[in-house]
Coordinates of C-alpha atoms and ligand atoms in Angstrom, one line a residue:
X12 CA -68.9 6.9 39.0
X13 CA -69.9 5.4 35.5
X14 CA -67.2 7.2 34.0
X15 CA -64.6 6.3 36.6
X16 CA -65.6 2.6 36.2
X17 CA -65.5 2.7 32.4
X18 CA -62.1 4.5 32.3
X19 CA -60.8 1.6 34.7
X20 CA -62.2 -0.9 32.3
X21 CA -60.6 0.4 29.2
X22 CA -57.3 0.9 30.9
X23 CA -57.4 -2.9 31.8
X24 CA -57.7 -3.5 28.2
X25 CA -54.2 -2.0 27.7
X26 CA -52.6 -4.2 30.4
X27 CA -49.5 -5.9 28.9
X28 CA -48.4 -8.7 31.5
X29 CA -45.1 -10.1 32.0
X30 CA -46.4 -13.1 30.2
X31 CA -47.3 -11.1 27.0
X32 CA -43.8 -9.3 27.4
X33 CA -42.0 -12.8 27.1
X34 CA -44.3 -14.0 24.2
X35 CA -43.5 -10.8 22.2
X36 CA -39.7 -11.2 22.9
X37 CA -39.7 -14.7 21.6
X38 CA -41.5 -13.7 18.4
X39 CA -39.4 -10.5 18.1
X40 CA -36.2 -12.7 18.2
X41 CA -37.7 -15.1 15.5
X42 CA -38.5 -12.2 13.2
X43 CA -35.1 -10.7 13.8
X44 CA -33.4 -13.9 12.7
X45 CA -35.7 -14.3 9.7
X46 CA -34.9 -10.7 8.5
X47 CA -31.1 -11.3 8.6
X48 CA -31.6 -14.6 6.3
X49 CA -34.1 -13.4 3.7
X50 CA -35.4 -10.4 1.9
X51 CA -38.8 -9.2 2.1
X52 CA -39.6 -10.1 5.7
X53 CA -41.8 -8.5 8.2
X54 CA -38.8 -6.8 10.1
X55 CA -36.5 -5.7 7.1
X56 CA -33.1 -5.8 9.1
X57 CA -31.5 -3.6 6.6
X58 CA -27.7 -3.6 6.3
X59 CA -26.3 -0.1 6.7
X60 CA -22.7 -0.7 5.5
X61 CA -21.6 1.0 8.6
X62 CA -19.0 -1.5 10.1
X63 CA -17.9 0.1 13.3
X64 CA -19.0 2.4 15.9
X65 CA -16.9 5.4 17.1
X66 CA -14.8 5.7 20.1
X67 CA -14.7 9.5 20.9
X68 CA -11.5 10.3 19.3
X69 CA -13.0 11.4 15.9
X70 CA -12.5 15.2 14.6
X71 CA -13.8 17.5 12.0
X72 CA -16.4 19.8 10.8
X73 CA -19.6 18.4 9.3
X74 CA -23.0 19.3 8.2
X75 CA -26.1 17.2 9.2
X76 CA -29.7 17.5 8.3
X77 CA -32.4 15.3 9.8
X78 CA -35.9 14.7 8.1
X79 CA -37.7 13.0 11.2
X80 CA -41.4 12.9 10.9
X81 CA -42.5 16.4 12.5
X82 CA -39.4 18.5 12.1
X83 CA -36.6 19.2 9.6
X84 CA -33.3 20.1 11.5
X85 CA -30.1 21.5 10.0
X86 CA -26.9 21.5 12.1
X87 CA -23.2 21.8 12.0
X88 CA -21.1 19.6 14.0
X89 CA -17.5 20.4 15.1
X90 CA -16.1 17.1 16.3
X91 CA -13.4 17.9 18.8
X92 CA -12.3 14.4 19.8
X93 CA -12.3 13.3 23.5
X94 CA -16.0 12.7 23.2
X95 CA -16.7 16.2 22.8
X96 CA -18.4 18.3 20.1
X97 CA -19.8 21.8 19.4
X98 CA -23.2 21.8 17.5
X99 CA -25.2 24.6 15.9
X100 CA -28.6 23.8 14.9
X101 CA -31.8 25.1 13.5
X102 CA -35.1 23.4 13.2
X103 CA -38.3 24.1 11.1
X104 CA -41.7 22.3 11.2
X105 CA -42.1 20.3 8.0
X106 CA -45.1 21.9 6.4
X107 CA -48.2 19.4 6.3
X108 CA -48.8 19.9 2.6
X109 CA -45.2 19.0 1.6
X110 CA -45.7 15.6 3.5
X111 CA -48.1 14.7 0.8
X112 CA -46.8 16.9 -2.2
X113 CA -47.5 15.9 -5.8
X114 CA -43.7 15.7 -6.6
X115 CA -40.6 14.7 -4.6
X116 CA -39.0 18.0 -5.9
X117 CA -41.4 20.1 -3.7
X118 CA -40.2 18.5 -0.6
X119 CA -36.5 18.3 -1.4
X120 CA -36.3 21.8 -2.8
X121 CA -37.6 23.0 0.6
X122 CA -35.0 21.0 2.3
X123 CA -32.1 22.4 0.4
X124 CA -33.5 25.9 1.0
X125 CA -33.3 25.3 4.8
X126 CA -29.5 24.3 4.3
X127 CA -28.9 27.4 2.4
X128 CA -30.6 29.5 4.9
X129 CA -28.5 27.8 7.8
X130 CA -25.3 28.3 6.0
X131 CA -26.0 32.0 5.4
X132 CA -27.0 32.5 8.9
X133 CA -24.4 30.5 10.8
X134 CA -21.4 30.1 8.6
X135 CA -21.4 33.0 6.3
X136 CA -18.3 34.7 7.5
X137 CA -16.3 31.4 6.9
X138 CA -17.9 30.3 3.8
X139 CA -19.1 33.2 1.9
X140 CA -16.1 33.0 -0.4
X141 CA -16.6 29.3 -1.1
X142 CA -20.4 29.6 -1.6
X143 CA -19.5 32.3 -4.2
X144 CA -16.9 30.1 -5.7
X145 CA -19.2 27.1 -5.8
X146 CA -21.8 29.3 -7.6
X147 CA -19.7 28.6 -10.9
X148 CA -19.7 24.8 -10.9
X149 CA -22.8 22.6 -11.1
X150 CA -21.4 19.5 -9.0
X151 CA -19.5 19.2 -5.9
X152 CA -17.2 16.8 -7.6
X153 CA -16.4 19.5 -9.9
X154 CA -15.9 22.0 -7.2
X155 CA -12.5 21.7 -5.8
X156 CA -12.3 22.9 -2.3
X157 CA -11.1 21.8 1.0
X158 CA -13.8 23.7 2.6
X159 CA -16.7 22.0 0.9
X160 CA -19.1 20.4 3.6
X161 CA -19.6 16.9 3.8
X162 CA -23.2 16.3 4.9
X163 CA -24.9 13.3 6.8
X164 CA -28.4 13.2 5.8
X165 CA -30.5 11.6 8.4
X166 CA -33.7 10.1 6.6
X167 CA -36.0 8.2 8.8
X168 CA -38.0 6.4 6.5
X169 CA -37.3 2.8 5.1
X170 CA -34.9 2.9 2.4
X171 CA -33.0 0.2 0.5
X172 CA -29.6 1.2 1.0
X173 CA -27.1 0.4 -1.7
X174 CA -24.1 2.3 -0.4
X175 CA -23.0 4.8 2.1
X176 CA -24.7 7.8 0.4
X177 CA -27.2 5.7 -1.9
X178 CA -30.4 4.5 -1.0
X179 CA -33.9 4.2 -2.6
X180 CA -37.2 4.9 -0.7
X181 CA -39.0 1.7 0.1
X182 CA -42.2 3.2 1.5
X183 CA -43.4 6.3 3.2
X184 CA -44.4 6.2 7.0
X185 CA -45.5 8.6 9.7
X186 CA -48.2 10.3 7.4
X187 CA -46.0 11.1 4.5
X188 CA -47.3 10.1 1.1
X189 CA -45.3 11.4 -1.9
X190 CA -45.8 8.3 -4.3
X191 CA -43.5 9.7 -7.0
X192 CA -40.5 9.5 -4.6
X193 CA -40.8 5.8 -3.9
X194 CA -38.0 3.9 -5.7
X195 CA -35.9 7.0 -6.0
X196 CA -32.4 7.6 -4.5
X197 CA -33.2 10.1 -1.8
X198 CA -29.6 11.4 -1.7
X199 CA -29.7 12.1 -5.2
X200 CA -33.0 14.0 -4.9
X201 CA -31.3 16.2 -2.1
X202 CA -28.0 16.7 -4.0
X203 CA -29.9 17.8 -7.1
X204 CA -31.7 20.6 -5.2
X205 CA -28.4 21.4 -3.4
X206 CA -26.6 21.7 -6.8
X207 CA -29.3 23.9 -8.1
X208 CA -28.7 26.5 -5.3
X209 CA -25.0 25.9 -5.9
X210 CA -24.2 25.3 -2.3
X211 CA -20.7 24.1 -1.3
X212 CA -22.3 20.9 0.1
X213 CA -21.9 17.1 -0.7
X214 CA -24.3 14.5 0.5
X215 CA -21.8 12.3 1.8
X216 CA -23.8 9.7 3.8
X217 CA -27.3 8.6 4.1
X218 CA -28.1 7.9 7.8
X219 CA -31.1 6.4 9.4
X220 CA -31.9 8.2 12.7
X221 CA -31.4 5.1 14.5
X222 CA -28.0 4.5 13.3
X223 CA -27.2 8.2 14.1
X224 CA -28.3 7.7 17.5
X225 CA -26.2 4.5 17.8
X226 CA -23.1 6.4 16.6
X227 CA -23.7 9.6 18.6
X228 CA -24.2 7.5 21.9
X229 CA -21.1 5.5 21.1
X230 CA -19.1 8.6 20.6
X231 CA -20.4 10.4 23.8
X232 CA -20.8 7.6 26.2
X233 CA -18.4 7.0 28.9
X234 CA -16.5 3.7 29.1
X235 CA -14.7 1.5 26.8
X236 CA -17.4 -0.6 25.5
X237 CA -19.2 0.5 22.3
X238 CA -22.8 1.1 22.2
X239 CA -25.0 -2.1 21.3
X240 CA -28.3 -0.2 20.1
X241 CA -29.8 3.1 19.1
X242 CA -33.4 3.4 19.5
X243 CA -36.0 5.9 18.7
X244 CA -39.2 6.7 20.4
X245 CA -40.4 9.9 18.7
X246 CA -43.0 10.4 15.9
X247 CA -42.2 6.8 15.0
X248 CA -40.0 4.1 16.6
X249 CA -37.2 2.0 15.3
X250 CA -33.7 0.6 16.3
X251 CA -30.4 -0.3 14.8
X252 CA -27.9 -2.5 16.5
X253 CA -24.5 -3.9 15.9
X254 CA -24.8 -7.4 14.5
X255 CA -22.2 -10.2 13.7
X256 CA -21.5 -10.3 9.9
X257 CA -21.6 -14.0 10.0
X258 CA -25.4 -13.8 11.1
X259 CA -26.4 -11.5 8.1
X260 CA -26.8 -14.4 5.7
X261 CA -28.9 -12.6 3.1
X262 CA -27.4 -11.2 -0.1
X263 CA -25.7 -7.7 0.3
X264 CA -24.9 -5.6 -2.8
X265 CA -22.7 -2.8 -1.7
X266 CA -18.9 -2.7 -0.8
X267 CA -17.9 -2.7 2.9
X268 CA -15.2 -3.3 5.1
X269 CA -15.2 -6.7 6.5
X270 CA -12.4 -6.4 9.0
X271 CA -14.4 -5.6 12.0
X272 CA -16.7 -8.7 11.5
X273 CA -19.6 -6.6 12.3
X274 CA -22.3 -4.5 10.6
X275 CA -24.9 -2.0 12.1
X276 CA -28.3 -3.3 11.0
X277 CA -31.4 -1.2 10.9
X278 CA -34.2 -3.3 12.1
X279 CA -37.2 -1.5 11.0
X280 CA -38.9 -2.8 14.1
X281 CA -41.9 -0.7 13.5
X282 CA -43.3 -3.3 11.4
X283 CA -42.7 -6.0 13.9
X284 CA -45.5 -8.4 13.9
X285 CA -47.7 -6.9 11.1
X286 CA -49.4 -10.4 11.0
X287 CA -50.7 -9.7 14.6
X288 CA -49.5 -13.0 15.9
X289 CA -48.7 -11.6 19.5
X290 CA -49.0 -8.0 19.5
X291 CA -51.7 -6.6 21.9
X292 CA -55.0 -5.3 20.3
X293 CA -58.0 -3.3 21.3
X294 CA -61.1 -1.9 19.3
X295 CA -59.2 1.3 19.5
X296 CA -56.1 0.0 17.9
X297 CA -58.1 -1.6 15.2
X298 CA -59.9 1.7 14.6
X299 CA -56.7 3.8 14.5
X300 CA -55.2 1.2 11.9
X301 CA -58.4 0.9 9.8
X302 CA -58.4 4.8 9.3
X303 CA -54.7 5.2 8.8
X304 CA -53.0 5.8 5.4
X305 CA -51.2 2.4 5.8
X306 CA -53.7 -0.3 7.3
X307 CA -51.9 -3.5 8.4
X308 CA -48.5 -1.9 8.1
X309 CA -46.3 -0.6 11.1
X310 CA -48.4 -2.4 13.7
X311 CA -45.8 -2.2 16.3
X312 CA -45.3 1.5 15.8
X313 CA -48.9 2.0 16.0
X314 CA -48.9 0.8 19.6
X315 CA -45.6 2.5 20.6
X316 CA -44.7 5.9 19.1
X317 CA -45.6 9.5 19.5
X318 CA -47.4 9.9 16.2
X319 CA -50.2 7.4 17.5
X320 CA -50.7 7.6 21.3
X321 CA -52.3 10.7 21.2
X322 CA -54.7 9.3 18.4
X323 CA -55.4 6.2 20.4
X324 CA -56.5 8.5 23.5
X325 CA -58.6 10.6 21.0
X326 CA -60.3 7.6 19.6
X327 CA -61.2 6.2 23.2
X328 CA -62.2 9.6 24.4
X329 CA -64.6 10.1 21.2
X330 CA -66.2 6.6 22.0
X331 CA -66.8 7.8 25.5
X332 CA -68.4 10.9 24.3
X333 CA -70.8 8.9 22.1
X334 CA -71.7 6.7 24.8
X335 CA -75.3 7.3 26.2
X336 CA -74.6 5.8 29.8
X337 CA -71.3 7.8 30.3
X338 CA -71.1 11.5 30.9
X339 CA -67.6 12.7 29.8
X340 CA -67.0 16.4 29.4
X341 CA -70.7 17.2 30.4
X342 CA -72.2 17.8 33.8
X343 CA -75.8 17.3 34.4
X344 CA -75.8 20.5 36.5
X345 CA -73.1 22.6 38.0
X346 CA -73.5 20.8 41.5
X347 CA -71.7 17.8 40.1
X348 CA -68.8 20.0 39.1
X349 CA -66.4 21.1 41.7
X350 CA -65.6 24.1 39.8
X351 CA -69.4 24.9 40.2
X352 CA -69.8 25.2 36.5
X353 CA -70.9 22.9 34.0
X354 CA -68.3 21.3 31.5
X355 CA -69.0 21.4 28.1
X356 CA -67.2 20.5 24.9
X357 CA -66.9 22.9 21.9
X358 CA -68.1 21.7 18.4
X359 CA -64.7 22.6 17.1
X360 CA -62.7 20.4 19.7
X361 CA -59.7 18.8 18.0
X362 CA -61.1 15.5 19.7
X363 CA -63.2 15.5 16.5
X364 CA -60.5 15.6 14.0
X365 CA -58.2 12.6 13.2
X366 CA -54.6 13.1 14.5
X367 CA -56.1 16.1 16.3
X368 CA -54.5 15.2 19.7
X369 CA -50.8 15.4 20.2
X370 CA -49.1 12.7 22.5
X371 CA -47.7 15.4 24.7
X372 CA -51.1 15.4 26.6
X373 CA -50.2 12.0 27.8
X374 CA -47.1 13.5 29.6
X375 CA -49.3 16.4 30.9
X376 CA -51.7 13.9 32.4
X377 CA -48.8 11.9 34.0
X378 CA -47.2 14.9 35.5
X379 CA -50.1 16.3 37.3
X380 CA -50.3 14.1 40.6
X381 CA -52.3 16.7 42.7
X382 CA -55.6 15.9 44.2
X383 CA -57.5 18.5 42.1
X384 CA -55.7 17.8 38.8
X385 CA -55.7 21.6 38.1
X386 CA -53.0 21.8 35.8
X387 CA -54.2 18.8 33.8
X388 CA -57.7 20.3 33.7
X389 CA -56.3 23.4 32.2
X390 CA -54.4 21.3 29.5
X391 CA -57.7 19.5 28.7
X392 CA -59.4 22.8 28.5
X393 CA -56.9 24.2 26.0
X394 CA -56.0 21.0 24.1
X395 CA -59.6 19.3 23.8
X396 CA -61.4 22.6 23.7
X397 CA -63.4 21.6 26.8
X398 CA -65.1 24.3 29.1
X399 CA -64.5 23.7 32.7
X400 CA -63.7 19.9 32.8
X401 CA -64.6 18.2 36.0
X402 CA -62.2 16.3 38.3
X403 CA -63.8 13.1 37.3
X404 CA -63.1 14.1 33.6
X405 CA -59.6 14.5 34.3
X406 CA -59.1 11.5 36.3
X407 CA -60.7 9.4 33.5
X408 CA -58.2 11.0 30.8
X409 CA -55.3 10.4 33.4
X410 CA -56.3 6.6 33.9
X411 CA -56.6 6.0 30.1
X412 CA -53.5 8.0 29.1
X413 CA -51.2 6.2 31.7
X414 CA -52.5 2.7 30.5
X415 CA -51.7 3.6 26.9
X416 CA -48.3 5.1 27.6
X417 CA -47.4 2.2 30.0
X418 CA -48.3 -0.3 27.4
X419 CA -46.0 1.6 24.9
X420 CA -43.0 1.6 27.3
X421 CA -43.4 -2.1 28.0
X422 CA -43.5 -2.8 24.3
X423 CA -40.4 -0.7 24.0
X424 CA -38.8 -3.2 26.4
X425 CA -39.8 -6.1 24.2
X426 CA -37.7 -4.6 21.4
X427 CA -34.7 -3.5 23.5
X428 CA -34.7 -6.8 25.5
X429 CA -35.0 -9.1 22.5
X430 CA -32.0 -7.3 20.9
X431 CA -29.8 -7.7 24.1
X432 CA -30.8 -11.5 24.1
X433 CA -30.4 -12.0 20.4
X434 CA -26.9 -10.4 20.3
X435 CA -25.9 -12.5 23.5
X436 CA -24.6 -9.4 25.3
X437 CA -25.2 -10.4 28.9
X438 CA -22.2 -12.4 30.3
X439 CA -23.1 -15.2 32.4
X440 CA -23.9 -14.4 36.1
X441 CA -20.9 -14.5 38.3
X442 CA -21.9 -15.2 42.0
X443 CA -19.6 -13.5 44.3
X444 CA -21.1 -14.7 47.6
X445 CA -21.7 -18.4 47.5
X446 CA -24.3 -19.3 50.2
X447 CA -27.4 -20.9 50.7
X448 CA -29.2 -18.6 48.2
X449 CA -27.2 -17.7 45.0
X450 CA -27.1 -14.1 44.1
X451 CA -29.2 -14.7 40.9
X452 CA -31.8 -16.2 43.2
X453 CA -31.8 -13.2 45.6
X454 CA -31.9 -10.9 42.4
X455 CA -34.8 -12.9 40.9
X456 CA -36.7 -12.4 44.3
X457 CA -36.1 -8.6 43.8
X458 CA -37.7 -8.9 40.3
X459 CA -40.9 -9.7 42.2
X460 CA -41.2 -6.3 43.5
X461 CA -43.6 -4.7 41.1
X462 CA -43.7 -1.0 41.8
X463 CA -41.9 0.6 39.0
X464 CA -39.8 3.2 40.6
X465 CA -39.2 1.5 44.0
X466 CA -38.1 -1.6 42.3
X467 CA -34.9 -0.4 40.8
X468 CA -33.7 1.3 43.9
X469 CA -34.6 -1.7 46.0
X470 CA -33.3 -4.1 43.4
X471 CA -29.9 -2.1 43.5
X472 CA -29.9 -1.9 47.3
X473 CA -30.4 -5.7 47.7
X474 CA -27.9 -6.4 44.8
X475 CA -25.5 -4.2 46.6
X476 CA -25.9 -6.0 49.8
X477 CA -25.4 -9.4 48.1
X478 CA -22.0 -7.8 46.9
X479 CA -22.9 -7.7 43.4
X480 CA -21.6 -4.9 41.4
X481 CA -21.5 -4.4 37.6
X482 CA -18.1 -4.0 36.1
X483 CA -17.6 -1.5 33.4
X484 CA -17.1 -4.2 30.7
X485 CA -20.3 -6.1 31.6
X486 CA -22.3 -2.9 30.7
X487 CA -24.6 -3.0 27.7
X488 CA -25.0 0.5 26.5
X489 CA -28.1 1.6 24.8
X490 CA -28.8 5.1 23.3
X491 CA -32.2 6.4 22.9
X492 CA -33.7 9.5 21.3
X493 CA -37.0 11.0 20.6
X494 CA -39.5 13.3 22.3
X495 CA -41.6 10.5 23.9
X496 CA -38.9 8.9 25.8
X497 CA -37.3 12.2 26.7
X498 CA -40.4 13.9 28.0
X499 CA -42.9 11.3 29.0
X500 CA -42.3 11.0 32.8
X501 CA -41.3 7.5 33.7
X502 CA -41.1 6.1 30.3
X503 CA -37.7 4.6 30.9
X504 CA -38.7 3.2 34.3
X505 CA -41.3 1.3 32.6
X506 CA -38.9 0.0 30.0
X507 CA -36.7 -1.1 32.9
X508 CA -39.5 -2.8 34.6
X509 CA -40.4 -4.6 31.4
X510 CA -36.6 -5.7 31.0
X511 CA -36.7 -7.1 34.5
X512 CA -39.6 -9.4 33.6
X513 CA -38.0 -10.8 30.5
X514 CA -36.8 -14.3 30.9
X515 CA -33.0 -14.5 30.4
X516 CA -32.5 -10.8 31.5
X517 CA -34.4 -10.6 35.0
X518 CA -33.2 -8.0 37.6
X519 CA -29.5 -9.3 37.1
X520 CA -29.4 -8.6 33.4
X521 CA -31.4 -5.3 33.9
X522 CA -28.6 -3.8 36.1
X523 CA -26.1 -4.3 33.3
X524 CA -28.2 -2.5 30.7
X525 CA -27.4 1.2 30.8
X526 CA -29.9 3.3 28.6
X527 CA -29.0 7.0 28.1
X528 CA -30.5 9.7 26.0
X529 CA -28.2 10.3 22.8
X530 CA -27.9 13.9 23.2
X531 CA -28.3 15.6 19.7
X532 CA -28.2 11.9 18.4
X533 CA -29.2 12.6 14.8
X534 CA -26.7 15.5 14.4
X535 CA -23.6 14.1 15.9
X536 CA -24.4 10.6 14.5
X537 CA -24.8 11.9 11.0
X538 CA -21.8 13.8 11.3
X539 CA -19.9 10.8 12.4
X540 CA -21.2 8.8 9.4
X541 CA -20.3 11.7 7.1
X542 CA -16.8 11.3 8.5
X543 CA -16.6 7.7 7.8
X544 CA -18.0 8.2 4.4
X545 CA -15.3 10.9 3.8
X546 CA -12.5 8.6 4.9
X547 CA -13.9 6.0 2.6
X548 CA -14.0 8.4 -0.4
X549 CA -11.8 7.4 -3.3
X550 CA -8.5 9.3 -4.1
X551 CA -10.1 10.5 -7.2
X552 CA -12.2 12.9 -5.1
X553 CA -11.6 16.5 -5.1
X554 CA -9.6 16.5 -1.8
X555 CA -7.1 13.8 -3.2
X556 CA -6.7 15.8 -6.4
X557 CA -6.1 19.1 -4.8
X558 CA -3.4 17.4 -2.5
X559 CA -1.7 15.8 -5.4
X560 CA -2.0 19.0 -7.3
X561 CA -0.2 20.8 -4.3
X562 CA 2.5 18.1 -4.1
X563 CA 3.2 18.1 -7.8
X564 CA 3.7 22.0 -7.5
X565 CA 6.1 21.4 -4.8
X566 CA 8.1 18.9 -7.0
X567 CA 8.2 21.3 -9.7
X568 CA 9.7 24.0 -7.5
X569 CA 12.3 21.7 -6.1
Ligands
ADP22 P1 -39.0 13.4 15.1 O1 -39.8 12.1 15.2 O2 -39.5 14.4 13.9 O3 -37.6 13.2 15.1 P2 -39.5 13.9 17.9 O4 -38.5 13.0 18.4 O5 -39.6 15.4 18.6 O6 -39.5 14.2 16.3 O7 -41.0 13.5 18.1 C1 -42.1 14.0 17.9 C2 -43.2 13.2 18.4 O8 -43.2 13.0 19.9 C3 -44.7 13.6 18.2 O9 -45.4 12.6 17.7 C4 -45.2 14.3 19.4 O10 -46.6 13.9 19.5 C5 -44.5 13.4 20.3 N1 -44.2 14.2 21.6 C6 -43.7 15.3 21.7 N2 -43.6 16.0 23.0 C7 -44.1 14.9 23.8 C8 -44.2 14.7 25.1 N3 -44.0 15.8 26.1 N4 -44.8 13.4 25.5 C9 -45.1 12.5 24.7 N5 -44.9 12.8 23.3 C10 -44.6 13.9 23.0
MG23 MG1 -36.0 12.2 15.5

């Protein structure tokens, strides 16, 4: 019983109330604004030089690579227009030793090698001759061939972008630490290794995964309205959104197209409130931060993303194991264990190793809703190295894991909601049934339904009764990507619940917000940005030269 009570007490520490949500939104908006006006602010609000989002008509064959935090993906994307594409991809886990390599070269040579392997495997027939011809020339500019691949490089770490394919690394996050790379142009680092392998590939665009997600969602999402925001909830968390140029008042160095009046801004919201003015805090959060490679930095991310949720759970479980009054993973005798055994934790348990627990256990805990928690207990056994975990053990894990994940999703709602409000995307409410109670009043009543899943359905039903339907052009579209939001059961529902709690959004606004997974976001998005970059390329480029040479030959013939 003591364990049960203690788990409940800890879970309560992770409660993030509606009031908390609103105070965080206010601060988030303030920090967003500050980042648009000045350099060196908590939220970097990095201009990306991407000034338009696609509409689904774009076409062409592109390469894309994605250095996430856990995996490296290589893909080729054939954009077919009409919002359709064909994607071939391969994925490898990034070797841990390369994340903390002595030199940048070690990591980037590995990346270039994966591109070579991918081309050999998937595009050999078509490109073999071109690869051979490229072998004789050292730079892609010197290599004149229509069939050179333009590559979009998704690099999901903070960079100071100075052009569409130029950007210097500001700092590493997500456990990477290669000091030598800081300040270097990551596109040049990759191009150099590609050139050493003589591949027919040009690094055409530097893409943050959030921007890629935004572009991909905008290309594939139904309806006329472009996507507002691309958000990642994977190893890390971050978002990029479409901002009015007039609001980006800090100096920008690069060239860009001013005609759209907009630019995509990469918020780097992982570092929201590093000063800890409003973010929730527990002793477990504090310990995680203290033992991390970057204490005091990425404080929002450390409460939200996949890299950290498993670690928070691990820290809590270890503190319970140390407690003399609580018995976790250890029964006094077999009578107190419904599997008639005594539970025991192995000395080699990953619980005793920092970062030893993957966040997917939180999803496993959420998924098992049976009385016996049999499946979860098997996971606990396998993942934590615990022999015969008891029902009470599993219940405690489930309670705590749920609280950690729910707080994460409600914090995610803070970021999404703040951006919707700051960009003023919610049109004023039109009441279609004037009467004693306005539609918005009815909907605000609806907002008071607190149960996560039921609320949305009930809200929709009541809103429909009130005659309020959302028009296509009122929809605010948000694309999301990352294993946490894709696989944690109910993550999106808790985000939606959080959105309804936000003043200025409420149930009325929440109905207008559409959140969809950006399928293959990083690949398709990077391809789209490579396409934009290729279009922007100066006529002195190889393609232009080739065409002019061909035209000249025609002239001479005539
Ligand atoms: P990346 O960030 O490299 O692009 P992902 O989007 O796949 O990669 O995110 C990987 C992160 O998601 C890891 O931190 C992992 O712990 C977490 N994760 C993977 N599967 C799940 C799951 N089922 N539930 C919750 N978190 C998960
Ligand atoms: Mg990713």
